[in-house]
Structure formats: structure tokens, C-alpha cells
mmCIF file of C-alpha atoms in Angstrom:
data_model
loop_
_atom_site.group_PDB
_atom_site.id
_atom_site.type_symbol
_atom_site.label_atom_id
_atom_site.label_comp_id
_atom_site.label_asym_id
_atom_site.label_seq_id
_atom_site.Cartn_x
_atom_site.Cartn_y
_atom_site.Cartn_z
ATOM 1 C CA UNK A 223 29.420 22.265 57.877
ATOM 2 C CA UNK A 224 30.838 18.985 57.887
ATOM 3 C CA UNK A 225 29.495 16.380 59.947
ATOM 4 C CA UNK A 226 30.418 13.040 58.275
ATOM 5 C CA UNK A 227 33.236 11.301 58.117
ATOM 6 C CA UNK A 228 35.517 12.799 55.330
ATOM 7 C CA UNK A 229 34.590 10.683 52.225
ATOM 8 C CA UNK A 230 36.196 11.385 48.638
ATOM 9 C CA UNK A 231 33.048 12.931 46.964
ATOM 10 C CA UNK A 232 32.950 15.740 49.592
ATOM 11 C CA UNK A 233 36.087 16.426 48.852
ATOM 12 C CA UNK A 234 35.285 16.809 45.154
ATOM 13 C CA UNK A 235 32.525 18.826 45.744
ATOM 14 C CA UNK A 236 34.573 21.184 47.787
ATOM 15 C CA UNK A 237 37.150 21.557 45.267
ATOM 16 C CA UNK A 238 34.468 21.960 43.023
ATOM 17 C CA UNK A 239 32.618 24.409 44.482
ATOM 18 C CA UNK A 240 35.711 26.675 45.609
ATOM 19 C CA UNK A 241 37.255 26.774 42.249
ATOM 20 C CA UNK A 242 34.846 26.960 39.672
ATOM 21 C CA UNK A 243 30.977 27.086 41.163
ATOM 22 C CA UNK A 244 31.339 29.577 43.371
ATOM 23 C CA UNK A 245 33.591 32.213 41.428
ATOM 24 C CA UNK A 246 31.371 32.006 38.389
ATOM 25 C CA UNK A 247 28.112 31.783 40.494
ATOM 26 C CA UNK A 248 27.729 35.704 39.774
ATOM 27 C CA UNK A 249 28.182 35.157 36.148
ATOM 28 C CA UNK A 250 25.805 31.795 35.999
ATOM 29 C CA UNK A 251 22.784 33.645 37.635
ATOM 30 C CA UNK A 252 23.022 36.259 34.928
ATOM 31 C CA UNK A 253 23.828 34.327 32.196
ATOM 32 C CA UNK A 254 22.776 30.556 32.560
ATOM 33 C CA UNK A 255 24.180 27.412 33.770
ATOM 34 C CA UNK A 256 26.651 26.635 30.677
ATOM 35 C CA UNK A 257 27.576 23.277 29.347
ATOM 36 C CA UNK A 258 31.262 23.770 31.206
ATOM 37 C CA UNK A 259 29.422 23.663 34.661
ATOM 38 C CA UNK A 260 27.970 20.506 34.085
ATOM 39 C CA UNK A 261 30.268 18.870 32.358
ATOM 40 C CA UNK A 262 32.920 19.321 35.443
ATOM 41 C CA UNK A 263 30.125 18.068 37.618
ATOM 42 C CA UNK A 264 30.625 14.551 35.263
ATOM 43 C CA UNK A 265 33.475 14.436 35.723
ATOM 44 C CA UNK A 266 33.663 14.658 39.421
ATOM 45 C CA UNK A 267 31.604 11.552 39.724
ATOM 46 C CA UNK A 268 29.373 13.620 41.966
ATOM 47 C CA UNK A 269 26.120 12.414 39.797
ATOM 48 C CA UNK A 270 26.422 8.749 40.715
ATOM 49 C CA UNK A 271 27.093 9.662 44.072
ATOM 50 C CA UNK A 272 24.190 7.070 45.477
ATOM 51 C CA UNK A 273 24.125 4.912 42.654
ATOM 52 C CA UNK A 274 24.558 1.488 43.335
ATOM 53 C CA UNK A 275 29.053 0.636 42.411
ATOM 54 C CA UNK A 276 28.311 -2.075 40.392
ATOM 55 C CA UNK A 277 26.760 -0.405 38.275
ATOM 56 C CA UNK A 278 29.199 2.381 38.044
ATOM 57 C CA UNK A 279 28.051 4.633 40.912
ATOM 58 C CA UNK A 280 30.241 5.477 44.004
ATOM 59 C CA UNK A 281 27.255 4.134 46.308
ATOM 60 C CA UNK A 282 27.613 6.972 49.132
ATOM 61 C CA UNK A 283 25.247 6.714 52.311
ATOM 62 C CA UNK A 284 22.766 9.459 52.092
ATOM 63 C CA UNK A 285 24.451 11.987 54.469
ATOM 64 C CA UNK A 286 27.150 11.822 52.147
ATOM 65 C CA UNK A 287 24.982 12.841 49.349
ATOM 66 C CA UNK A 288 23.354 15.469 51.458
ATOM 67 C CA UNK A 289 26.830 16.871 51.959
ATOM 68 C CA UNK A 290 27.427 17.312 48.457
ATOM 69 C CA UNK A 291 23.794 18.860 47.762
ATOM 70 C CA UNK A 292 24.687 21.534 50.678
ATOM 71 C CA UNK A 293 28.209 22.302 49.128
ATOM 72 C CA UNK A 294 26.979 22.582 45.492
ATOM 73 C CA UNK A 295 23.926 24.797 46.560
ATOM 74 C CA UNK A 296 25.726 26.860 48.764
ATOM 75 C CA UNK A 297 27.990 27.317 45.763
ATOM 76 C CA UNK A 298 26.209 27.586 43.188
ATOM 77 C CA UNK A 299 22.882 27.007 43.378
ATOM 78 C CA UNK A 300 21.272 27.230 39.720
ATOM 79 C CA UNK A 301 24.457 24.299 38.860
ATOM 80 C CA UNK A 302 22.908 22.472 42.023
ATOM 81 C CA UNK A 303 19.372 22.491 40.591
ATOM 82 C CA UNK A 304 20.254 21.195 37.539
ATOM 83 C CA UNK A 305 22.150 18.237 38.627
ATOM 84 C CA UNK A 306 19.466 17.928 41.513
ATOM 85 C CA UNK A 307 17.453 16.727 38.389
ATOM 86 C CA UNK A 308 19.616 13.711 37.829
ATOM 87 C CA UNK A 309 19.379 11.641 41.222
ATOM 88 C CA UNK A 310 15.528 10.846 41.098
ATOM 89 C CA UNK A 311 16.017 8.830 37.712
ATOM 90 C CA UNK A 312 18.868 7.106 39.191
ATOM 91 C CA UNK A 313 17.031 6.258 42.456
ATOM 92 C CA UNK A 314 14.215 4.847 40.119
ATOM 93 C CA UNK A 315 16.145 3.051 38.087
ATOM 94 C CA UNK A 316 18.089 1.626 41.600
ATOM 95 C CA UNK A 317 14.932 0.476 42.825
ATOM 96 C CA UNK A 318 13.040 -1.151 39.911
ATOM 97 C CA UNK A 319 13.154 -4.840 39.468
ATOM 98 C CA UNK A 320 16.780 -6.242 37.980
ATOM 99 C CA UNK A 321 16.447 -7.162 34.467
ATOM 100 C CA UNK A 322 13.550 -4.436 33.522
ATOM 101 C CA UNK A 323 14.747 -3.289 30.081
ATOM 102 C CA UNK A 324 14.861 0.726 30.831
ATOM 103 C CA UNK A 325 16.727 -0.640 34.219
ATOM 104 C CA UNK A 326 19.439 -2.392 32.149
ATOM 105 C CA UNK A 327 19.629 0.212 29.692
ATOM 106 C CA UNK A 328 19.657 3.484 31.333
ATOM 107 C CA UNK A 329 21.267 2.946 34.896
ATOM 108 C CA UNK A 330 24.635 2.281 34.131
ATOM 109 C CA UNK A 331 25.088 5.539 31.841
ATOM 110 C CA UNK A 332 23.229 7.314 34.386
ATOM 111 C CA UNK A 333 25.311 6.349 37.532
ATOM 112 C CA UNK A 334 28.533 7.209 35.608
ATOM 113 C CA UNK A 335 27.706 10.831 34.234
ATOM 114 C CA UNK A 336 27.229 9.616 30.743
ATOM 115 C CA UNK A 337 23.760 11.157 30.274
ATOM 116 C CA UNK A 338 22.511 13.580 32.336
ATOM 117 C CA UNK A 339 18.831 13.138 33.373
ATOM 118 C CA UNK A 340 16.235 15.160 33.643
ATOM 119 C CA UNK A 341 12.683 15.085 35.678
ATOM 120 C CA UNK A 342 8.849 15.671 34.557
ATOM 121 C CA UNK A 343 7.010 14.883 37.021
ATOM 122 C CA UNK A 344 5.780 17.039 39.764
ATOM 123 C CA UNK A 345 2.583 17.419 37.911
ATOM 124 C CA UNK A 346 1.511 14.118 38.977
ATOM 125 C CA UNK A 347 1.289 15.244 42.443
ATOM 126 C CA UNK A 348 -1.800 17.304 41.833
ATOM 127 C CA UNK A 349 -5.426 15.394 43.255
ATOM 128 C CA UNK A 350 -7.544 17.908 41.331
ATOM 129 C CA UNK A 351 -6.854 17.589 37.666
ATOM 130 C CA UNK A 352 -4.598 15.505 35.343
ATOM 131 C CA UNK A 353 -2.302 17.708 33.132
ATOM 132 C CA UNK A 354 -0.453 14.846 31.344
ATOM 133 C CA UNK A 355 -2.564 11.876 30.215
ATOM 134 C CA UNK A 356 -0.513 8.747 29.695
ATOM 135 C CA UNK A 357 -2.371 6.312 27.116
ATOM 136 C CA UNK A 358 -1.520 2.719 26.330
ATOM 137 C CA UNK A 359 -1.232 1.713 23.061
ATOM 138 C CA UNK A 360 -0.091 -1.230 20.785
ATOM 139 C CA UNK A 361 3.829 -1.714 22.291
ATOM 140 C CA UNK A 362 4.030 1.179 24.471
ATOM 141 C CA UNK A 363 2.277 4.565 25.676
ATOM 142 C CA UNK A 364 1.091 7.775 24.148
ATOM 143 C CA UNK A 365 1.284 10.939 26.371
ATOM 144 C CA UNK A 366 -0.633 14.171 26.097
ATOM 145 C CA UNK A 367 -0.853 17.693 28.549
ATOM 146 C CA UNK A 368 1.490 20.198 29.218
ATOM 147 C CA UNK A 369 4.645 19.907 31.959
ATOM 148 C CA UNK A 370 4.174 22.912 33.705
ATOM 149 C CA UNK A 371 8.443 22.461 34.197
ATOM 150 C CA UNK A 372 10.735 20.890 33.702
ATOM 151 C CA UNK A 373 14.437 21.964 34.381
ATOM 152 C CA UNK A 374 17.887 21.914 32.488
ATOM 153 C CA UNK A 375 16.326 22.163 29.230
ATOM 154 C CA UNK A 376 19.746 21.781 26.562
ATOM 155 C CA UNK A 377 21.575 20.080 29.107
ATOM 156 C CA UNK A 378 19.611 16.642 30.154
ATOM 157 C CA UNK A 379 19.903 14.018 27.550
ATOM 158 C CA UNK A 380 16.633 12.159 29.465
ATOM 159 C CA UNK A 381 13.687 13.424 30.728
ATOM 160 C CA UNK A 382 11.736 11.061 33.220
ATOM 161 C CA UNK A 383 8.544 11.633 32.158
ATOM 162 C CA UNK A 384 4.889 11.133 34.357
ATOM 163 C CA UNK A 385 1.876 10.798 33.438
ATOM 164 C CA UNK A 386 -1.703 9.045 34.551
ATOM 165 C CA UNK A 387 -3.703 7.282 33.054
ATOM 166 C CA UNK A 388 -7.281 6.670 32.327
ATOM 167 C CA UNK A 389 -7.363 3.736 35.472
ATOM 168 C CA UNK A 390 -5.731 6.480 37.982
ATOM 169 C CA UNK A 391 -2.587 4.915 37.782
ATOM 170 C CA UNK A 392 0.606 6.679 37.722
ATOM 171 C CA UNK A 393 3.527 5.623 35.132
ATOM 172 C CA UNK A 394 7.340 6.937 34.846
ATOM 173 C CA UNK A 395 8.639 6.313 31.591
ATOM 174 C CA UNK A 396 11.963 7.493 30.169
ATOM 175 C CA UNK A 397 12.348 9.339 26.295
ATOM 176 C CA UNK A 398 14.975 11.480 25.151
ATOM 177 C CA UNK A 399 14.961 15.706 26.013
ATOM 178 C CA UNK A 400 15.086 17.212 22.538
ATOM 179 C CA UNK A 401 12.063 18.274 20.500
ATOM 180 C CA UNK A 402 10.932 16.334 17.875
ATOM 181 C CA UNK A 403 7.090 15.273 16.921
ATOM 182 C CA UNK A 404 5.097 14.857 20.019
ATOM 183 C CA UNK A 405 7.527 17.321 22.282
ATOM 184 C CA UNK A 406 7.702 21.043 21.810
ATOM 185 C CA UNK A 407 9.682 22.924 24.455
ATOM 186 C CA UNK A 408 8.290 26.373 25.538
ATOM 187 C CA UNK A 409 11.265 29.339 25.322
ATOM 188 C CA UNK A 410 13.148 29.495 28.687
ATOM 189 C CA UNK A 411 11.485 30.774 31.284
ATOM 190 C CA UNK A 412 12.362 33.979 32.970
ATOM 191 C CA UNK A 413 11.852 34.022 36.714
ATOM 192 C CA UNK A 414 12.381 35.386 39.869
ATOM 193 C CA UNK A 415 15.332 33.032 40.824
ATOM 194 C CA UNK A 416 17.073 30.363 39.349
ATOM 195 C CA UNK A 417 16.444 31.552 35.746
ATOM 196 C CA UNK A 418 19.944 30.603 34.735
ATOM 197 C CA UNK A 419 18.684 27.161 35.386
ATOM 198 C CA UNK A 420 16.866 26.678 31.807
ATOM 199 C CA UNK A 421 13.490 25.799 33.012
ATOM 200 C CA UNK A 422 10.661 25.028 30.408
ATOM 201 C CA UNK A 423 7.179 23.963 29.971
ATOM 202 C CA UNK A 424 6.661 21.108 27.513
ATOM 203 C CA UNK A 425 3.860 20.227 25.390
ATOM 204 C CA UNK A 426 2.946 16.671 24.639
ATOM 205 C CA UNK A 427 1.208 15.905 21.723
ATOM 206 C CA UNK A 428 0.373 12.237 20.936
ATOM 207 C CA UNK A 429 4.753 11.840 22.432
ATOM 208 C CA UNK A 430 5.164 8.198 22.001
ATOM 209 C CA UNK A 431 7.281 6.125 24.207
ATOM 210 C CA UNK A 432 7.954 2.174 23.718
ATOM 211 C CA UNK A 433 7.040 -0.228 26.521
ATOM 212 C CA UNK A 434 10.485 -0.818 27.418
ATOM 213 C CA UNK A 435 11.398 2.485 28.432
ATOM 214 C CA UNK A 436 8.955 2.176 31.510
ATOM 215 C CA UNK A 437 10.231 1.971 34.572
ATOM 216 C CA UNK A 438 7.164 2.123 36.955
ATOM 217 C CA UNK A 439 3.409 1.919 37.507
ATOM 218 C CA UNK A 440 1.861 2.381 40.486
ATOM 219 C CA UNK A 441 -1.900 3.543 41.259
ATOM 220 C CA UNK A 442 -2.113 7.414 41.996
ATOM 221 C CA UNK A 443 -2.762 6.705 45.316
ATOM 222 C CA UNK A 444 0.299 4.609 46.482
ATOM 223 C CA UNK A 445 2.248 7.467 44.163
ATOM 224 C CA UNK A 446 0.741 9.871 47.025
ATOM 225 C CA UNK A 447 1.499 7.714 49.666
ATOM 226 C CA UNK A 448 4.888 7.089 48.906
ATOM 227 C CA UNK A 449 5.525 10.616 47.973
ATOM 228 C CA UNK A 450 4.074 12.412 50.896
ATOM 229 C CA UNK A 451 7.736 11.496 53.464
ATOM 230 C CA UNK A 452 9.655 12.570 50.759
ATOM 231 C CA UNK A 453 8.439 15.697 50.444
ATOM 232 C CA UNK A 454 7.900 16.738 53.804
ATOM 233 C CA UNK A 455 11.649 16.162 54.464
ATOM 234 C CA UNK A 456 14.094 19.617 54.304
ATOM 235 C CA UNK A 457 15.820 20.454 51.445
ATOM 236 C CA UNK A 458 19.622 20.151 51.988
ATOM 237 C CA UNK A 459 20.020 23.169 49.572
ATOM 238 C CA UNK A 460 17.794 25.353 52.490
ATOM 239 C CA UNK A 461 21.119 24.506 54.695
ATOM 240 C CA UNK A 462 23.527 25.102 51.850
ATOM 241 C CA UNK A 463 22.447 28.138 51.259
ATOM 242 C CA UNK A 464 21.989 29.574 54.613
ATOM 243 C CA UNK A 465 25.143 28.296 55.751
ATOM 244 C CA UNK A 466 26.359 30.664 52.639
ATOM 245 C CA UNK A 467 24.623 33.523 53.893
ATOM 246 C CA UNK A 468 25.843 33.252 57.199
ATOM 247 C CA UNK A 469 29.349 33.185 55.940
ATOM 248 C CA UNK A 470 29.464 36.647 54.100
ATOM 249 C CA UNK A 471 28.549 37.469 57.543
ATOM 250 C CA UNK A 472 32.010 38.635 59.647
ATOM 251 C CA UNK A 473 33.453 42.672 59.057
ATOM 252 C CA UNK A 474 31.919 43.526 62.299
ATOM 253 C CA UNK A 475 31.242 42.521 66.140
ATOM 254 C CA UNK A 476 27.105 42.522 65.552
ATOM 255 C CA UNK A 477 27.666 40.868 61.957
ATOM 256 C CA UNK A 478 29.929 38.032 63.850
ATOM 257 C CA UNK A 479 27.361 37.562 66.899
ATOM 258 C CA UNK A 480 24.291 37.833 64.552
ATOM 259 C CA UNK A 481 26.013 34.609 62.207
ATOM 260 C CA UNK A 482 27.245 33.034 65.484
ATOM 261 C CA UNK A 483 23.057 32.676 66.685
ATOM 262 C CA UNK A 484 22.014 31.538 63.611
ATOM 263 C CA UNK A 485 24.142 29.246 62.871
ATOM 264 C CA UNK A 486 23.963 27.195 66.032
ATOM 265 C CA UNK A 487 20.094 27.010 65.489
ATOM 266 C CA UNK A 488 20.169 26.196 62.482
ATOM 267 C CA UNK A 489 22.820 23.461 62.671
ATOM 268 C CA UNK A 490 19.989 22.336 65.662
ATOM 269 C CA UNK A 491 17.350 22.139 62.858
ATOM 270 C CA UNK A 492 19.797 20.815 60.476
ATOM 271 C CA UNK A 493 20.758 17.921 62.824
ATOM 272 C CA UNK A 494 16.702 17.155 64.351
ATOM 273 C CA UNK A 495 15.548 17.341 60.351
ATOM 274 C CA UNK A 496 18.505 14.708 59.207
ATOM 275 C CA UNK A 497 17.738 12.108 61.823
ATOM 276 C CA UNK A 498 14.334 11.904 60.615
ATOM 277 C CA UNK A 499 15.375 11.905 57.420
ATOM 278 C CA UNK A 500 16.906 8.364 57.962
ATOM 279 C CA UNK A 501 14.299 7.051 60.234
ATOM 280 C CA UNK A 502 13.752 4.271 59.694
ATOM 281 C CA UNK A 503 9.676 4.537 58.868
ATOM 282 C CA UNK A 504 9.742 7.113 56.362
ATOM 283 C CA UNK A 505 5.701 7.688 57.290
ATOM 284 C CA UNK A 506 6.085 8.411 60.689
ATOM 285 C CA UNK A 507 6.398 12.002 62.495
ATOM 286 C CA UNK A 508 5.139 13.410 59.424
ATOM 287 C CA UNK A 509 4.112 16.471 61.328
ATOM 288 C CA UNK A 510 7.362 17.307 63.286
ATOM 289 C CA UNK A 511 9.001 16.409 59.839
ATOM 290 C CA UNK A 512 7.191 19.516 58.337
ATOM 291 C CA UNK A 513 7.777 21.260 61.744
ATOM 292 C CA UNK A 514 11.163 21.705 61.121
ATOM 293 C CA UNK A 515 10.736 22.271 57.228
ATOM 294 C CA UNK A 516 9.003 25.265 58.138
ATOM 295 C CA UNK A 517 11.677 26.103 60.913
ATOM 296 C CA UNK A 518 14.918 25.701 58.489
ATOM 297 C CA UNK A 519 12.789 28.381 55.910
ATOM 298 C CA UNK A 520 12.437 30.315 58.805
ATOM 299 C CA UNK A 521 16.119 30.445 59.515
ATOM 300 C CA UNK A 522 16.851 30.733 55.767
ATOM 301 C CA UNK A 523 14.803 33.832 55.484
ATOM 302 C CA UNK A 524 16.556 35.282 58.550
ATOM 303 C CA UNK A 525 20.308 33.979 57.259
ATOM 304 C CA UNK A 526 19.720 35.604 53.810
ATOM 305 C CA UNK A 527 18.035 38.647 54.952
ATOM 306 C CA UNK A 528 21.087 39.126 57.713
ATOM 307 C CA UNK A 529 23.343 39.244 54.632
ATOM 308 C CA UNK A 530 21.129 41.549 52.918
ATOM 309 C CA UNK A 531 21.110 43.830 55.813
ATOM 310 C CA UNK A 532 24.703 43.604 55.902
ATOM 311 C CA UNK A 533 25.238 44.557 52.682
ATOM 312 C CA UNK A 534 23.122 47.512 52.669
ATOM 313 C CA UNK A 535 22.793 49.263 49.198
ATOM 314 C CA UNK A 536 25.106 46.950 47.978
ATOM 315 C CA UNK A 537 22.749 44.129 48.133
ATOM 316 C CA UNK A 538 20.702 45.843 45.737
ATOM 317 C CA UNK A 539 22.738 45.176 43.218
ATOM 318 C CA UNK A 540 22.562 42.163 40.814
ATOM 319 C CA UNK A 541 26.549 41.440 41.481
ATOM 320 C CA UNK A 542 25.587 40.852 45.025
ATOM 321 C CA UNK A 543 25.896 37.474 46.438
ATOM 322 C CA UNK A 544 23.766 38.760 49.256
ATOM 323 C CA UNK A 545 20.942 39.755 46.756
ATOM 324 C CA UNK A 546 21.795 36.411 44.910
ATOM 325 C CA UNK A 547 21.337 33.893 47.688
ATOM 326 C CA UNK A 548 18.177 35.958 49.117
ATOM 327 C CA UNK A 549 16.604 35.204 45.806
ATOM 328 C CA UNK A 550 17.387 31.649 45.714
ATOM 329 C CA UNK A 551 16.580 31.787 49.235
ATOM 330 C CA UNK A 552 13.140 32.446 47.971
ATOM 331 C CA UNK A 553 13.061 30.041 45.107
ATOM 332 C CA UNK A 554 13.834 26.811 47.613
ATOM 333 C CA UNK A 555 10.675 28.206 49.126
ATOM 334 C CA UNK A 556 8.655 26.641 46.899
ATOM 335 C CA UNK A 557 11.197 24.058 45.396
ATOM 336 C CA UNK A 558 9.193 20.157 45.935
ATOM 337 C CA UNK A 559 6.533 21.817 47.174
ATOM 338 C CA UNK A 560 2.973 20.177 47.933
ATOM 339 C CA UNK A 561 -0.136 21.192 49.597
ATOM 340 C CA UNK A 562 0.598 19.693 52.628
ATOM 341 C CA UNK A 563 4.199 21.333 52.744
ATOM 342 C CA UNK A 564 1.901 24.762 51.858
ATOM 343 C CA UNK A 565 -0.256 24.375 54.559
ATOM 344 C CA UNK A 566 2.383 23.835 57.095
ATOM 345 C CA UNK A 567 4.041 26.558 55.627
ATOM 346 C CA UNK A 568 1.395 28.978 55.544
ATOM 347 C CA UNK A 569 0.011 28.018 59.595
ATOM 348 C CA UNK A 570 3.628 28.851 60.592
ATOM 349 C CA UNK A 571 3.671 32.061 58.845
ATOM 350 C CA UNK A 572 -0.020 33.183 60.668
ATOM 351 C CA UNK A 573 1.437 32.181 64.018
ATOM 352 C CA UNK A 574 4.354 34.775 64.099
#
């Protein structure tokens, strides 16, 4: 669904997306994302879609961007998670103070595709316990704990990496993804959904970083603060890939009528969910923000089980693209989530 005006890096991800993501998206799930995938995705420029131009970016207004995450999940949506990665770093790195060393270093190859960069930090978001310590030392920081995961493991050439440290402050520092001393990868995990994505756990064991690869510190509490609009906020890949469903949706009357309801509420959601999105207090309506969070799930379960239902037997198996996006349906689930998104979640669920 396209409701910006036509800009160029739409139109990339829709050639994208109809002549390589989603053909191969079968094959990926099975397999793995492979090198191929995201080296087109370079290519296309799509990874410095909001990073600033002079700087190498394309500098795209975020529904622009959000139009790209739709098209890419709806396509493909192990590819999308992997690339998904990349944008935080480069939103850092936009943000931090000009002339910071990691700033000047990193943002430029980052906005252009040259490295690919990875994120470690969700852990961070937990009040109850601190899984990676972050230590300073003589010229930089020392960090120790376990990422739980961490995504596109063999593909990122960064990893932005979290940890907190003894004063309750929270610091984002940048080192490379590849073990070495201090970094040991776990094997690839195998899950439910999104396996092909290459998603790890990392241990840290006295990892050393120099000062001038951090990019921020900020007390645990501010991270929180800061944090808590961002992730109550929907998911473009929920619309991306219920707007997929929908469309396998169509070899009969009920099919047609059934996709014809859902999409018009969900491109209601879609539209209520976006405007908040770029209010312009990100901390207000907080609880109509995770209102409609909830609601788009809702309507994601319902688009992906329609195709299921549709599919009948067929949807059993793993060559399905029915099956496929019902799993990944379930994966965006619990995709950024936090307790407050849980809760939400959860009340919604008890109230049906």
C-alpha cells in the first residue's frame, strides 16, 4: 500500500522485492539469508535510506523509510530483519555530537552500504538484572555478560554494542562482529521463525573497546525514558506482512470479501498508528500508541491465519508462503518487545 508520494527508494525496494526477495523468500527461510541478499540490498542504497546526504545517505522522511520496511518485510522478511539491524547505528551515529570520533569514522560507511551494522542491545532494556557489564578502563571500556541476541551473525561487519555500568549508566559503543579474544559467538540459533536470519548469543569476556568508538552515555534511566515511545510504536513489518497475507487472498468470492475487510481495517490502524508515529511529542498518547500495537497484531493474526485457512493442507507445508508468513507473523509478535508492550499485549488478549 502506497501512501506517499512516489520517491526513488520505493521504487527500489519494489523492484527489489519483486525480483529477487520475494521469489527466493521460500528458499531463504529454509536455508538462510545469503550474502547475495544483502549485498543487492547495498547496492540499492536502501540502507542509508534516512541517513543524513551529506554524509552519503539519501535522507528520506520517515514514511518513506516505513515504506521500504513494509515492502522488504512483506517480501522477504528474514532479508528485512537483517537489514532492520543497520538503521539504529545509523540513527545513533546521526544524532551524536559532530566531530565525536566513532561519529566521523563510522557514519559515512554506514549511510552508504559499506559496512553493514549490526545491534546488541536490547538487553539493556531489562530493570531487573544487568547481563552485560560495561567497565571503564585506562583509554576505553571492558565489557562482560552474555547478549542474549544478536542478529545477522556473518553478515554485519559492526555490532553496536550496550552495556551498563557500575554508576547505572548506559553506554553504546561500536567494535567489529567477528570472534576474536573477548567475543565468542554461540552456533546459530534454530527457532520458530526467522531462523534463516543468523541469530546468536554472544559471550563477552573482558571484550575491549577504545574510547573512541563510543558513541553514547546516558544514565539507565533517561535510556528508559527515551526508549519507552519507541517501542510502543507498530512495527511497519506487522503491516508488511499482513498486507502479504491478504494478497494470497483472491481464488474465491469469500477469500476476496474476507481480504477486502481486513484490509480496510487494517489500513485504518495502519494510518491512526503512523500519525502518532510522527507526533510531534514522542511521550505523549503512550497508551493509545500501544492500543493500536495490540490492534495491528490483532489484524496480523487474523490476515495470516485467513491465508492459512485458505490454503488448507497446503499451508502445512514448509513451501507454503501461507505457513511462512503465519510464522513470521508470530515472530514480529515479540520482535522490540518490552514489558510494557507485554502487558498491553497480554490485557488485550484477556479481553476477547
Amino acid at each position: 500500500m502506497t501512501t506517499t508520494p512516489l520517491h526513488p527508494l520505493v521504487t527500489e525496494a519494489r523492484r527489489l522485492a519483486d525480483g529477487l526477495l520475494a521469489p527466493s523468500a521460500r528458499r531463504v527461510d529454509q536455508e538462510g539469508v545469503p550474502a547475495g541478499h544483502i549485498e543487492a540490498v547495498r547496492r540499492s542504497g536502501l540502507l542509508g535510506v534516512s541517513a543524513p546526504e551529506e554524509y552519503g545517505g539519501a535522507g528520506a522522511p520517515d514514511p518513506v523509510a516505513r515504506e521500504v520496511a513494509e515492502i522488504l518485510a512483506g517480501a522477504c522478511c528474514s532479508t528485512w530483519f537483517v537489514q532492520t539491524q543497520h538503521h539504529t547505528p545509523v540513527r545513533l551515529l546521526t544524532k551524536a555530537e559532530p566531530g565525536l570520533p566513532a561519529r566521523e569514522r563510522l557514519l559515512r560507511p554506514l549511510a552508504t552500504g559499506e559496512l553493514l551494522g549490526g545491534i546488541a542491545y536490547a538487553h539493556v532494556r531489562s530493570a531487573s538484572r544487568v547481563q552485560v557489564r560495561a567497565t571503564d578502563e585506562r583509554g576505553g571500556l571492558r565489557f562482560d555478560g552474555t547478549v542474549p541476541w544478536y542478529t545477522g551473525w556473518g553478515l554485519n561487519d559492526v555490532m553496536l554494542l550496550a552495556g551498563v555500568t557500575e554508576a547505572d549508566e548506559v553506554v553504546f559503543a561500536f567494535t567489529e562482529a567477528r570472534e576474536r579474544p573477548g567475543l565468542r559467538p554461540s552456533p546459530p540459533m534454530r527457532l520458530a521463525a526467522l531462523t534463516a536470519a543468523r541469530t546468536v548469543s554472544v559471550e563477552l569476556d573482558a571484550l575491549r573497546v577504545p574510547e573512541d568508538s563510543v558513541v553514547l552515555r546516558t544514565p539507565r534511566e533517561e535510556f528508559a525514558r527515551v526508549d519507552l515511545p519507541r517501542s510502543t510504536n507498530t512495527s511497519p513489518a506487522v503491516f508488511g506482512v499482513a498486507y502479504a497475507a491478504l494478497d494470497l487472498l483472491g481464488d474465491t468470492a469469500d477469500e476476496r470479501s474476507t481480504a477486502r475487510s481486513l484490509r480496510a481495517r487494517l489500513d485504518e490502524v495502519r494510518a491512526r498508528a503512523y500519525a502518532l508515529a510522527d507526533h510531534p511529542v514522542p511521550h505523549e498518547h503512550v497508551e493509545e500508541r500501544l492500543a493500536l500495537r495490540t490492534r495491528a497484531y490483532d489484524l496480523l493474526r487474523a490476515a495470516t491465519t485467513a491465508a492459512v485457512v485458505a490454503g488448507g493442507g497446503r499451508a502445512m507445508s514448509l513451501d507454503s508462503p501461507a505457513g511462512r508468513l503465519a510464522r513470521e507473523g508470530m515472530f514480529l509478535l515479540v520482535q522490540g518487545q518490552t514489558a510494557p508492550v507485554r502487558q498491553a499485549h497480554l490485557a488485550a488478549l484477556a479481553s476477547l
